[in-house]
Short mmCIF file of C-alpha atoms in Angstrom, two decimals:
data_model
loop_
_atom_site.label_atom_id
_atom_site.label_comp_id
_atom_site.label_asym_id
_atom_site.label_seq_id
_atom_site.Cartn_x
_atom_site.Cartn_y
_atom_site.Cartn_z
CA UNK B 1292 -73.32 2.35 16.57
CA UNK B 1293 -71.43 4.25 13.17
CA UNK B 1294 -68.86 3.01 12.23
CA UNK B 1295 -66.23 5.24 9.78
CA UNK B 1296 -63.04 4.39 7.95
CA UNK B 1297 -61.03 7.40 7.21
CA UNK B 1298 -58.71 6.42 4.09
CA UNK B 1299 -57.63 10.39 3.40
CA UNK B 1300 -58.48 13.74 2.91
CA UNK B 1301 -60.70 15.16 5.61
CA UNK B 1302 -64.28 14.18 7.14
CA UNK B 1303 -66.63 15.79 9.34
CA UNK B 1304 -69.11 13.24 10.82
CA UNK B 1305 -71.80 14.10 12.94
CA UNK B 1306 -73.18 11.03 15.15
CA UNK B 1307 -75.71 10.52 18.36
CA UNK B 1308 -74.02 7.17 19.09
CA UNK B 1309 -70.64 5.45 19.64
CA UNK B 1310 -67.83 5.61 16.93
CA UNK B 1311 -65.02 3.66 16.37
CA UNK B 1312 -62.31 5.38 13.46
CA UNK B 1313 -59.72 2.86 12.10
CA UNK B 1314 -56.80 4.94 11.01
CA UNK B 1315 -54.62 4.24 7.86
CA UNK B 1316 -50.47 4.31 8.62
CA UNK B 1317 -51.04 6.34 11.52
CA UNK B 1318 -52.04 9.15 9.92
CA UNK B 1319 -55.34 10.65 12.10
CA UNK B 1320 -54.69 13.18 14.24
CA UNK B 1321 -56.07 13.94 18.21
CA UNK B 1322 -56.35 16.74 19.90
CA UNK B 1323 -56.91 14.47 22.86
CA UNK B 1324 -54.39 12.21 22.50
CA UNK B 1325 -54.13 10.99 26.42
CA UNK B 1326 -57.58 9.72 26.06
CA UNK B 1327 -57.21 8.97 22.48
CA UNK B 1328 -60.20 10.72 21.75
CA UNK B 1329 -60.76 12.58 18.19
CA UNK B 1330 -62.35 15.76 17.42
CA UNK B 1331 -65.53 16.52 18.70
CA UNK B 1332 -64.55 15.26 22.44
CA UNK B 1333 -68.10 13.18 22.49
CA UNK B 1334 -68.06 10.66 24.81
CA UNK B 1335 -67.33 6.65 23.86
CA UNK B 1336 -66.14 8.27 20.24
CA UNK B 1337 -62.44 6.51 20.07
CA UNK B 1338 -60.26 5.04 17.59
CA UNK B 1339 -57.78 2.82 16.73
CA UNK B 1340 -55.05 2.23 14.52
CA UNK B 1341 -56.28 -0.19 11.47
CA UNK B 1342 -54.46 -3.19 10.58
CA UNK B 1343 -54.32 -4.85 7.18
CA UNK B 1344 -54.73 -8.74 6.82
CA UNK B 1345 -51.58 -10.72 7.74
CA UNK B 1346 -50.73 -11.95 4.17
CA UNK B 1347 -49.78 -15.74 4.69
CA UNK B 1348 -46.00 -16.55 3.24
CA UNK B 1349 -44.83 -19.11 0.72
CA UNK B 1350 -42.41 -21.27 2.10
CA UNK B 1351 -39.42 -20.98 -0.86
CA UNK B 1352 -39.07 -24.58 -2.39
CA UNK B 1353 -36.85 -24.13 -5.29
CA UNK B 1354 -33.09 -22.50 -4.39
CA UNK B 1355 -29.80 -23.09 -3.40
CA UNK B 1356 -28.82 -23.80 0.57
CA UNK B 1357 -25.10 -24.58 0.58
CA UNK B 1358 -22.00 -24.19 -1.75
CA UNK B 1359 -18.96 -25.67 -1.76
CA UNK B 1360 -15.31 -25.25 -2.61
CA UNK B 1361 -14.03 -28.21 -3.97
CA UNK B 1362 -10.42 -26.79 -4.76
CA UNK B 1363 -8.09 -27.10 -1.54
CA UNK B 1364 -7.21 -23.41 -0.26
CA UNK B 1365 -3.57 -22.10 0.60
CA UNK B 1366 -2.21 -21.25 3.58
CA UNK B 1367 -0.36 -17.43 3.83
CA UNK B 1368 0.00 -15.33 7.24
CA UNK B 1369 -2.56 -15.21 10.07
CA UNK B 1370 -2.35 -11.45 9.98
CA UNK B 1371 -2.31 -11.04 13.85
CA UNK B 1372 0.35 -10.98 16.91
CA UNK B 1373 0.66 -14.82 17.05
CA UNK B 1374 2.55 -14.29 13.22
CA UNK B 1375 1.27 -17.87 12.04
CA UNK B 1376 1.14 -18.60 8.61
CA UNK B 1377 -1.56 -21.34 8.90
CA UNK B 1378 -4.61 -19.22 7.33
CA UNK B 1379 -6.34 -20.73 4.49
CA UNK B 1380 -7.30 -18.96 1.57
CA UNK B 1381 -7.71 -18.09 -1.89
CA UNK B 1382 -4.49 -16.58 -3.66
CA UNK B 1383 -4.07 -14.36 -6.74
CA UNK B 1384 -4.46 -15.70 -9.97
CA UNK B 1385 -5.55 -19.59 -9.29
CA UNK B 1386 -8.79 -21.05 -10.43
CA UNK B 1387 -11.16 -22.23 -7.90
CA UNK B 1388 -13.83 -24.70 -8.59
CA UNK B 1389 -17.21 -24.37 -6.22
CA UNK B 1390 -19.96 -26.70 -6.45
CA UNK B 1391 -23.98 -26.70 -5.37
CA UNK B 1392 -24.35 -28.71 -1.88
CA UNK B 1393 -27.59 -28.94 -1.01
CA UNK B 1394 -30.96 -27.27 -1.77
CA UNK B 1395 -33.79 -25.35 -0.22
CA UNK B 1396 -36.17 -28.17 -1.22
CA UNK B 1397 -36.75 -28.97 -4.53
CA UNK B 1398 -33.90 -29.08 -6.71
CA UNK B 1399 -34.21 -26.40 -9.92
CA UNK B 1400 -35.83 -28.92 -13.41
CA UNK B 1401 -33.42 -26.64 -15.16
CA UNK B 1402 -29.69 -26.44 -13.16
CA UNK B 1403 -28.80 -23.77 -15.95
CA UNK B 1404 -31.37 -21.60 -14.27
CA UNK B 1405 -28.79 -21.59 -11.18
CA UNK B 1406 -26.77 -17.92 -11.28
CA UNK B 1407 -23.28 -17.31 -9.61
CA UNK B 1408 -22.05 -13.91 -8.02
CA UNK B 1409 -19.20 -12.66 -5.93
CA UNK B 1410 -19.21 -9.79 -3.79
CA UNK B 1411 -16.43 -8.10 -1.58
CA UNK B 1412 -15.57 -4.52 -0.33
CA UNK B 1413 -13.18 -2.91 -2.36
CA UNK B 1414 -11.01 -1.35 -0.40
CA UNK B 1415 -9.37 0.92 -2.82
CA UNK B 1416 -12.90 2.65 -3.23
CA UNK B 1417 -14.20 1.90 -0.16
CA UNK B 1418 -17.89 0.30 -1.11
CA UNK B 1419 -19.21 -3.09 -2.32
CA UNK B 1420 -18.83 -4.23 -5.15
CA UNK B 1421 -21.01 -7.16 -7.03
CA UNK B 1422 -19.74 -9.14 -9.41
CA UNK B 1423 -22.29 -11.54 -11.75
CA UNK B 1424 -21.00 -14.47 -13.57
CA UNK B 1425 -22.08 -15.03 -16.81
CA UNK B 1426 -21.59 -18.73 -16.22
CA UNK B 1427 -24.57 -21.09 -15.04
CA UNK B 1428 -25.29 -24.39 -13.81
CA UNK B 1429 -24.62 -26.08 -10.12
CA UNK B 1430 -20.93 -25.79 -11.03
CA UNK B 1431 -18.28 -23.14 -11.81
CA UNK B 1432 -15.15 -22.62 -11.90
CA UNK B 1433 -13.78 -19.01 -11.57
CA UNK B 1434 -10.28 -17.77 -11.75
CA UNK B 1435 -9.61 -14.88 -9.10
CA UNK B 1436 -7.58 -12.00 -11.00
CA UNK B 1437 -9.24 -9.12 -9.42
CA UNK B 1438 -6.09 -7.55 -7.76
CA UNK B 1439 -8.56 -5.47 -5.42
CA UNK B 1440 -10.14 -8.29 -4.35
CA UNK B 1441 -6.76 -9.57 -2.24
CA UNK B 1442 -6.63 -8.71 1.22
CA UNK B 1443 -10.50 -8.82 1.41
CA UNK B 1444 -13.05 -11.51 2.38
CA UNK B 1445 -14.72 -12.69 -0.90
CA UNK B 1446 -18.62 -13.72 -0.84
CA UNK B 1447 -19.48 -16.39 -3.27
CA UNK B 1448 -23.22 -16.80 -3.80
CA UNK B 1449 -25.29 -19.62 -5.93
CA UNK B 1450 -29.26 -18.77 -5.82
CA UNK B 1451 -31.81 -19.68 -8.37
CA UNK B 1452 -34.58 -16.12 -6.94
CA UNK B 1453 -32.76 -14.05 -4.66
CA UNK B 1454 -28.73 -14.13 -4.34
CA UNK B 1455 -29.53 -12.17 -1.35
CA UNK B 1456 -31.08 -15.26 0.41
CA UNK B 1457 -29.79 -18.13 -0.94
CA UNK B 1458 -26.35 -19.77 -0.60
CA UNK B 1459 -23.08 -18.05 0.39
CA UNK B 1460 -19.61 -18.89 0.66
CA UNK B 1461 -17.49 -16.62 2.67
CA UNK B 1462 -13.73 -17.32 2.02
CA UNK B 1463 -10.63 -15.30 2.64
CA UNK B 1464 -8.44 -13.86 -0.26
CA UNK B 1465 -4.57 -13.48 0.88
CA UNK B 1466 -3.02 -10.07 0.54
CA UNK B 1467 -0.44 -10.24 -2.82
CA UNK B 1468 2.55 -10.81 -0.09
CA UNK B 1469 0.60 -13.07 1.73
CA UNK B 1470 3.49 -14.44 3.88
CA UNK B 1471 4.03 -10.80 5.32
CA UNK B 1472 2.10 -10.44 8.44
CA UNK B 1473 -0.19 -7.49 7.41
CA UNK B 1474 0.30 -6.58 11.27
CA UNK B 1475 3.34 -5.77 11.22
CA UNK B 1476 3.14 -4.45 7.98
CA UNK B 1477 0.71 -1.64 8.69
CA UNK B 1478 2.68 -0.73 11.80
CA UNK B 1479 6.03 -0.54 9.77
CA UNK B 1480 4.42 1.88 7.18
CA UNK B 1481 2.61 3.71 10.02
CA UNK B 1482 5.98 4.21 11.37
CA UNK B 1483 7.62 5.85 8.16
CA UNK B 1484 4.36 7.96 7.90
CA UNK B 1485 5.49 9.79 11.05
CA UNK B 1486 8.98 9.40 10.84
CA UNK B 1487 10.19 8.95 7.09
CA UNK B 1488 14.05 8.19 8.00
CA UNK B 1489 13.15 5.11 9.25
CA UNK B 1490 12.85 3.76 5.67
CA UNK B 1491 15.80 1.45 5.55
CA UNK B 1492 17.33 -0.47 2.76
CA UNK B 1493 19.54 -2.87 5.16
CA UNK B 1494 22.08 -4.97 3.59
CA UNK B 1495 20.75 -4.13 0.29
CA UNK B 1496 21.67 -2.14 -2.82
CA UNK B 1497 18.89 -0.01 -2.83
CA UNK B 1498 20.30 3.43 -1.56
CA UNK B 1499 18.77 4.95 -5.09
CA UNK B 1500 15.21 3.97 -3.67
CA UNK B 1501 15.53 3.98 -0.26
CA UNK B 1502 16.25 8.08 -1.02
CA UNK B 1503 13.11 8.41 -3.31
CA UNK B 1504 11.10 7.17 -1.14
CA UNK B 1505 12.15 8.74 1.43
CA UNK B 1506 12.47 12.61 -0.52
CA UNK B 1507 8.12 11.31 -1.31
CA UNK B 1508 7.10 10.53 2.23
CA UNK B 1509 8.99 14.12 3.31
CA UNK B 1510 6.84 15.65 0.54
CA UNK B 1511 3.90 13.94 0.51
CA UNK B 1512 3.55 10.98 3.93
CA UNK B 1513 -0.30 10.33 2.63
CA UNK B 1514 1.01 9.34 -1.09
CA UNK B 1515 3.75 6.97 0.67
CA UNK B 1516 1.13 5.71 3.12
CA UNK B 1517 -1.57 4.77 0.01
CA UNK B 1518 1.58 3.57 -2.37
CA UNK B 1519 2.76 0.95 0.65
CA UNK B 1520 -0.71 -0.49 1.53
CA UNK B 1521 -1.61 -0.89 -2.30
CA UNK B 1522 1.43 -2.80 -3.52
CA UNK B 1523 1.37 -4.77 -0.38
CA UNK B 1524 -2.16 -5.59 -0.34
CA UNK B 1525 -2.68 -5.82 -4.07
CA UNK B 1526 0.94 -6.65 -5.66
CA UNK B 1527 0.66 -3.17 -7.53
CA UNK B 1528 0.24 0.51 -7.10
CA UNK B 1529 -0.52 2.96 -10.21
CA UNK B 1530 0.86 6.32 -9.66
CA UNK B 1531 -0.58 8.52 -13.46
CA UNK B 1532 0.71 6.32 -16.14
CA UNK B 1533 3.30 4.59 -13.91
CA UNK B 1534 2.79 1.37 -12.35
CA UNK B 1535 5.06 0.25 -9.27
CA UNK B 1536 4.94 -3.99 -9.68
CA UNK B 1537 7.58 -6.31 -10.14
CA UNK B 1538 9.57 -7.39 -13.37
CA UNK B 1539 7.08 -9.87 -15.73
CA UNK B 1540 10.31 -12.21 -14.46
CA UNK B 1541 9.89 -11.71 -11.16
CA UNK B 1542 6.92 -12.62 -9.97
CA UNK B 1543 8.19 -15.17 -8.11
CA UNK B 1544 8.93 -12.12 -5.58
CA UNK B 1545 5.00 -12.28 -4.35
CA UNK B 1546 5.42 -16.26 -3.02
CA UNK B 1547 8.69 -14.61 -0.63
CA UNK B 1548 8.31 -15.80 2.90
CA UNK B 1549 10.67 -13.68 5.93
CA UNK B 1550 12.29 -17.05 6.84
CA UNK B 1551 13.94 -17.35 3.32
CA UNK B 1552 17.05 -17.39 3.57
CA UNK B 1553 17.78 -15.40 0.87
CA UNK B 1554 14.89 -12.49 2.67
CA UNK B 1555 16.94 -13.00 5.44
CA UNK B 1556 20.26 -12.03 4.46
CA UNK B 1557 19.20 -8.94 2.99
CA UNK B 1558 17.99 -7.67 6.66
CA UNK B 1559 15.00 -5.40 5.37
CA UNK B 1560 11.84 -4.60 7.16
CA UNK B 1561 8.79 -5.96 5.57
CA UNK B 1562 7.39 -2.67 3.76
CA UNK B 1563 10.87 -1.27 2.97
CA UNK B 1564 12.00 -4.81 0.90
CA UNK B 1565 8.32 -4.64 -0.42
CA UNK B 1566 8.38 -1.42 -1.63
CA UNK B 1567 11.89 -0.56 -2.27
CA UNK B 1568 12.82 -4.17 -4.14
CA UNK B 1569 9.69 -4.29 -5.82
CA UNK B 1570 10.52 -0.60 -7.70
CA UNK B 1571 13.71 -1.67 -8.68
CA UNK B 1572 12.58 -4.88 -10.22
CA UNK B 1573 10.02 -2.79 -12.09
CA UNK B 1574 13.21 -0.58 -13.67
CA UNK B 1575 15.26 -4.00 -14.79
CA UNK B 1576 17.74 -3.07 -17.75
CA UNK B 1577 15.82 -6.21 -19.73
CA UNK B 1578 14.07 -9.42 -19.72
CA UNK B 1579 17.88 -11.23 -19.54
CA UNK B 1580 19.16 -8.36 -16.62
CA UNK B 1581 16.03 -9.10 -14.23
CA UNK B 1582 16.63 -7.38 -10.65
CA UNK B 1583 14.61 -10.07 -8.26
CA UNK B 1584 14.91 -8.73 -4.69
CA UNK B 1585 17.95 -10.37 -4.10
CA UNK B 1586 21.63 -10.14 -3.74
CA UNK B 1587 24.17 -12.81 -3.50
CA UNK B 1588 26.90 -11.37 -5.44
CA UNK B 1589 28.57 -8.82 -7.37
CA UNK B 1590 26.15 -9.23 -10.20
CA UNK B 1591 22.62 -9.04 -8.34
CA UNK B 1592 24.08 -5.93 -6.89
CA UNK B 1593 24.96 -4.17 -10.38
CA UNK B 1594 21.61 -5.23 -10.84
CA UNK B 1595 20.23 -3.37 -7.89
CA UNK B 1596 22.06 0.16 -9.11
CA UNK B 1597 20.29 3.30 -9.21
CA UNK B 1598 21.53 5.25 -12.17
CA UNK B 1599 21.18 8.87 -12.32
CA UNK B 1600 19.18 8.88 -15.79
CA UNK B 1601 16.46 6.78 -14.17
CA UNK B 1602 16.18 7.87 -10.47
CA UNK B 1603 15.66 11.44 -11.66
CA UNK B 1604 12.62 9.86 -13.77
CA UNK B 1605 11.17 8.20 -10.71
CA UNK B 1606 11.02 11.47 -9.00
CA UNK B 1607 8.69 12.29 -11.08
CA UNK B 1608 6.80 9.71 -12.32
CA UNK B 1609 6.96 7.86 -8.65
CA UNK B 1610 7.39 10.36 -6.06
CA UNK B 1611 5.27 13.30 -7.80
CA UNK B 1612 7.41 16.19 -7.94
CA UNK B 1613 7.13 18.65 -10.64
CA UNK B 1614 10.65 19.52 -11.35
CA UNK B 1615 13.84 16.98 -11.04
CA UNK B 1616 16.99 18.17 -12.88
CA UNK B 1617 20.41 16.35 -12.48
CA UNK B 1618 23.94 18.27 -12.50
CA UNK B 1619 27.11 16.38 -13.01
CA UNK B 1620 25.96 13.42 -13.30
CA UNK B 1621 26.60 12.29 -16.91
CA UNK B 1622 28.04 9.23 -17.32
CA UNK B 1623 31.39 10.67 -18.54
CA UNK B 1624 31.56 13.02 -15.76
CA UNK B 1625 31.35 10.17 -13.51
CA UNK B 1626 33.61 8.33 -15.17
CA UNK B 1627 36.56 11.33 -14.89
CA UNK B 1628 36.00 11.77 -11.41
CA UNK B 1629 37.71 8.69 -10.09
CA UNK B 1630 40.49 9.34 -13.19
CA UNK B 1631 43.40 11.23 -12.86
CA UNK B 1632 41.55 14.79 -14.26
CA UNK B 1633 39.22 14.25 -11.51
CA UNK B 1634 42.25 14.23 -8.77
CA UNK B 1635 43.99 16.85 -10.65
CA UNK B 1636 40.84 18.99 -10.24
CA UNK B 1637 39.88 18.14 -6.96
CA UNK B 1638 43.63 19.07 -6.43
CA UNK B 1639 43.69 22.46 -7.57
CA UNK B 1640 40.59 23.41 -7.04
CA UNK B 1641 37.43 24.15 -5.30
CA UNK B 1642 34.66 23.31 -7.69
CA UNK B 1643 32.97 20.29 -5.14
CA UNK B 1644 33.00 22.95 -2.14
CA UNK B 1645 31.14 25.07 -4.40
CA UNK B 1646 28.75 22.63 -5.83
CA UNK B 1647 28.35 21.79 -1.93
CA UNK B 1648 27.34 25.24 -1.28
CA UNK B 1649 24.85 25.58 -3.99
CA UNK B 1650 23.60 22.52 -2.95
CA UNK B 1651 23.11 24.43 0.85
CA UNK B 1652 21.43 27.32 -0.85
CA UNK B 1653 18.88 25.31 -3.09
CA UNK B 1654 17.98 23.04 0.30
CA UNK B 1655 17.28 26.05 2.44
CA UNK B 1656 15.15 27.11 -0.39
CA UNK B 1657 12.86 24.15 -0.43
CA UNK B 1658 14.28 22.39 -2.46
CA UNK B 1659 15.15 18.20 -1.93
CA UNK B 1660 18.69 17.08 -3.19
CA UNK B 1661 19.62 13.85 -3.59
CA UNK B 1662 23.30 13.57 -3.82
CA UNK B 1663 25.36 10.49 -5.55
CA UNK B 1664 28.42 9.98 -3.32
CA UNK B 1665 30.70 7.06 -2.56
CA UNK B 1666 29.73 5.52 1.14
CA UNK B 1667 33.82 6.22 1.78
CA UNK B 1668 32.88 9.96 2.22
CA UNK B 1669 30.87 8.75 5.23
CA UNK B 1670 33.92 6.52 6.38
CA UNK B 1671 35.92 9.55 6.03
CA UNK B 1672 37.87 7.69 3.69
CA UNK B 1673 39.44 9.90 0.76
CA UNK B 1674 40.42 7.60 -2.41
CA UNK B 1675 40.53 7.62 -6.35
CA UNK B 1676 39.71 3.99 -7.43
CA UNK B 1677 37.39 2.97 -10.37
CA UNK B 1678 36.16 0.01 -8.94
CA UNK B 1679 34.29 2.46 -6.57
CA UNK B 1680 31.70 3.28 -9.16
CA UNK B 1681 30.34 -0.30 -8.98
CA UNK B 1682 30.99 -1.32 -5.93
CA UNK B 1683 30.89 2.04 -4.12
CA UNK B 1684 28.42 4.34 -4.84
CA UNK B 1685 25.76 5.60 -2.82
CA UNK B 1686 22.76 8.09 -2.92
CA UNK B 1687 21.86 9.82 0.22
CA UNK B 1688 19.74 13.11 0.65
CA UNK B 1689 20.91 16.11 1.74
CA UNK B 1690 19.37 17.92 4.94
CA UNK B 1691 21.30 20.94 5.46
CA UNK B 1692 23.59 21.78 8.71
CA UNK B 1693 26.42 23.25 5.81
CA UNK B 1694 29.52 23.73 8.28
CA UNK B 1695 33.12 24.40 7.97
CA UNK B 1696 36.49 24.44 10.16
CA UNK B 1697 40.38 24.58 9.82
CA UNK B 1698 42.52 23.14 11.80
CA UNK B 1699 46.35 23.97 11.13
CA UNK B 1700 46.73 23.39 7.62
CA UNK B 1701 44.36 20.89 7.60
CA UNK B 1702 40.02 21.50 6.96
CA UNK B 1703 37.16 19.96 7.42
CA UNK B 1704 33.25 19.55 6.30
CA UNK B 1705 30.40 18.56 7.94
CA UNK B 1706 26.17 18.32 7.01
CA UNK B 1707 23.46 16.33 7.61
CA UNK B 1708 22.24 13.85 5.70
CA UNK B 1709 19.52 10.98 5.56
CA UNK B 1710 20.78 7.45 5.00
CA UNK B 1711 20.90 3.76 6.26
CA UNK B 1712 17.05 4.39 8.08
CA UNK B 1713 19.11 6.93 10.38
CA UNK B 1714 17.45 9.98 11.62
CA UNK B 1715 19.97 12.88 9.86
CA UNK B 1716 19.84 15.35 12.74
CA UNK B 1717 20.27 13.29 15.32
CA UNK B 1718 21.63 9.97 13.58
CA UNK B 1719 19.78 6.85 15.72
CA UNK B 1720 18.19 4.38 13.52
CA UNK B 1721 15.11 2.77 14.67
CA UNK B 1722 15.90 0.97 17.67
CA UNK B 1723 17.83 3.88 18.88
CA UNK B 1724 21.08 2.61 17.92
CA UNK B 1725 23.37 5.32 16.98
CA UNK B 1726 26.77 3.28 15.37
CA UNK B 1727 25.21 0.66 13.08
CA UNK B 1728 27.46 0.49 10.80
CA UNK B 1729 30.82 1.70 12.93
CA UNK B 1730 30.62 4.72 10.34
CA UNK B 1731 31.11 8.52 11.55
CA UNK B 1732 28.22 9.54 9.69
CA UNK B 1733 28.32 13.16 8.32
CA UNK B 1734 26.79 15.45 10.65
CA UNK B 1735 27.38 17.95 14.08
CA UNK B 1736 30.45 17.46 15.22
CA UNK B 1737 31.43 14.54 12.96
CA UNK B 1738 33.51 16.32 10.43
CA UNK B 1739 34.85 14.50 7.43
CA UNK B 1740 38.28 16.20 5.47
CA UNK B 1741 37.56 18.17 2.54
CA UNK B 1742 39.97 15.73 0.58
CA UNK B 1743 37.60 13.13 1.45
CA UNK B 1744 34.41 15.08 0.38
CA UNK B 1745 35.94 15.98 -3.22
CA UNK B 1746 37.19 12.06 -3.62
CA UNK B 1747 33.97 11.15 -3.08
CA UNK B 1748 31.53 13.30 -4.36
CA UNK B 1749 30.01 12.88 -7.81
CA UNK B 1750 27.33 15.23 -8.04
CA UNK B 1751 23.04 15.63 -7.23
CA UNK B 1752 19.77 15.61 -8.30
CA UNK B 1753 18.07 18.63 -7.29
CA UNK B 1754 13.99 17.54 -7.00
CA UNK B 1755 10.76 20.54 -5.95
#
């Protein structure tokens, strides 16, 4: 019989006996395919697809089969709904030292021909990344200060041929706030995503960034969302030229478990101490006046103080709005309104009601005002006293519902506004509760006196 191998092109072939065709890749084509017959239909021609020699394969003798890590991991949060803190890994900024266990077969004549990598999947960019070491040899020692790398599982590989073959070490890498169960976490910021009132800054100073954040996730709930996740996961967020991290001098805020006592006392939610503490250590007056994320006293609170100057800044630089002006906020002007001008003002005129009003108009344009008060306004609680600057004063954001009434000789205010993590139409915080603090907060039917909106009122930062 003939016998033809077809490699390419095309080929007639004329034949009286039997033909077998061996066909490259599949790439001959039937017209009787059923009967895998080829062109021509004679009968017994048939063919068959052609198969190369098996090529036999070298058993590898020289790589590396197991690494090691000889430095002892530490523990952080377990990250699910049993809340444990018993899960080993690798933390920020330690050096780990990892070692060559075993080999393939032979053991490498030269150990410096032995190469180290690391790879993980950067969340921040979503892909994989692949680090090489420059280092060599059956031993290294390699400091983790890749912030993106926290939060992720890290892949440590020794190979002498192929690091895609040879040894790997999979080991966890905690998030920055490793005790903070990333569980809960994720649901807390998921929460303030849909729902920004919810951000609460508990027992805590931080009214100044409780409203920022709050006047960002109104505007922008994506930019929160990425801002929370980042500093949790990797201990800091960059927003332009501005980075949201703790003070150089307060680092010591990352090792913070919940069960401190000091955590504790401050009655925060995870992501609002995270984020909200975290800012205002950033914006410490100095290296010698270092805001920490705590407060147990007087001075740890004038530490935690939002001044005017600055949170208008942060509106921009943090919370991305275009345009933030302040009016009436200087510090004389503050200082006069709890003196006796201020009462004589407030007194014999109507200048507040008016800057109220203005504030109403600018709000139902668009606009987001955050006004600096005293929390006594809230208490309905009229009063002239100095001391109320530092020990007093509040931020809230305005959300509209401008309302007045007189009764006798007597007249009243009321508005909504956002403060406390309660919802400012209908005032429940979280859990639904709706007198947290035993305060008549401002809105509806909860009137305050004029007298105690003038006392109180300092003046707002108008942000769009």
């Amino acid at each position: 019989m003939s016998r033809i191998r077809i490699v390419g092109g095309t080929i007639t072939k004329t034949s009286k006996g039997a033909t077998t065709i061996e066909v490259l890749d599949g790439h001959f084509k039937s017209n009787a395919a059923k009967e895998n017959r080829w062109i021509g239909e004679e009968k017994g021609n048939t063919y068959h697809e052609y198969k190369a020699p098996e090529k036999k394969v070298e058993e590898k003798k020289e790589g590396v089969k197991e690494i090691e890590c000889l430095t002892t991991l530490d523990f952080g949060s377990t990250n699910d709904k049993a809340d444990g803190v018993n899960n080993p890994g690798m933390i920020f900024g330690k050096t780990y030292h990892f070692r060559v266990k075993s080999y393939l077969k032979d053991i490498p004549k030269n150990k410096l021909d032995i190469k180290w990598l690391l790879k993980y999947h950067n969340l921040s960019e979503n892909k994989w990344e692949e680090i090489s070491l420059s280092v060599k040899g059956d031993s290294v020692k390699i400091t983790m200060n890749e912030k993106n790398m926290c939060g992720r599982f890290v892949y440590v590989r020794a190979y002498v041929k192929d690091h895609a073959t040879e040894a790997e070490l999979k080991i966890w890498k905690h998030n920055r706030f490793r005790w903070f169960n990333r569980m809960k976490v994720y649901e807390q910021i998921e929460n303030r995503v849909k729902d920004p009132w919810k951000i609460d800054q508990g027992n805590s100073s931080l009214c100044g960034m409780a409203s920022l954040y709050y006047a960002m996730a109104k505007k922008d709930s994506k930019a929160y969302e990425k801002l929370a996740k980042e500093l949790y996961r990797t201990g800091e967020y960059t927003v332009g030229s501005y980075v949201v991290k703790p003070h150089d001098k307060a680092l010591s805020m990352y090792e913070t478990k919940p069960t401190d006592r000091n955590y504790v006392l401050m009655k925060m939610h995870y992501i609002d101490w995270i984020v909200l503490a975290t800012t205002r250590s950033k914006e410490s007056l100095n290296s010698k006046f270092v805001y920490t994320g705590f407060e147990n006293g007087d001075m740890d609170m004038l530490k935690a103080v939002n001044w005017p100057d600055m949170l208008t800044r942060m509106c921009k630089e943090v919370a991305g709005f275009k345009n933030a002006e302040s009016f009436d906020l200087g510090l004389l002007q503050i200082a006069n309104k709890k003196g006796v001008s201020g009462k004589l003002n407030d007194a014999i005129g109507d200048m507040d009601i008016l800057n109220l009003k203005i504030i109403d108009r600018k709000y139902k344009e668009g606009h987001t005002i955050l006004m600096m008060i005293d929390s006594s306004m809230i208490e309905d609680s009229p009063g002239y006293n100095v001391k109320d600057l530092t020990t007093d004063s509040h931020w809230v954001v305005y959300e509209g519902g401008l309302n007045f009434i007189d009764v006798g000789d007597s007249k009243f205010v009321g508005f909504n506004i956002y403060t406390w993590g309660f919802d400012p139409v209908n005032q429940v915080d979280e859990l639904g509760n709706t007198d947290k603090y035993k305060r008549p907060l401002i809105y509806g039917k909860q009137k305050i006196s004029v007298e105690s909106f003038k006392s109180n009122y300092y003046g707002y930062i108008e942000v769009y």
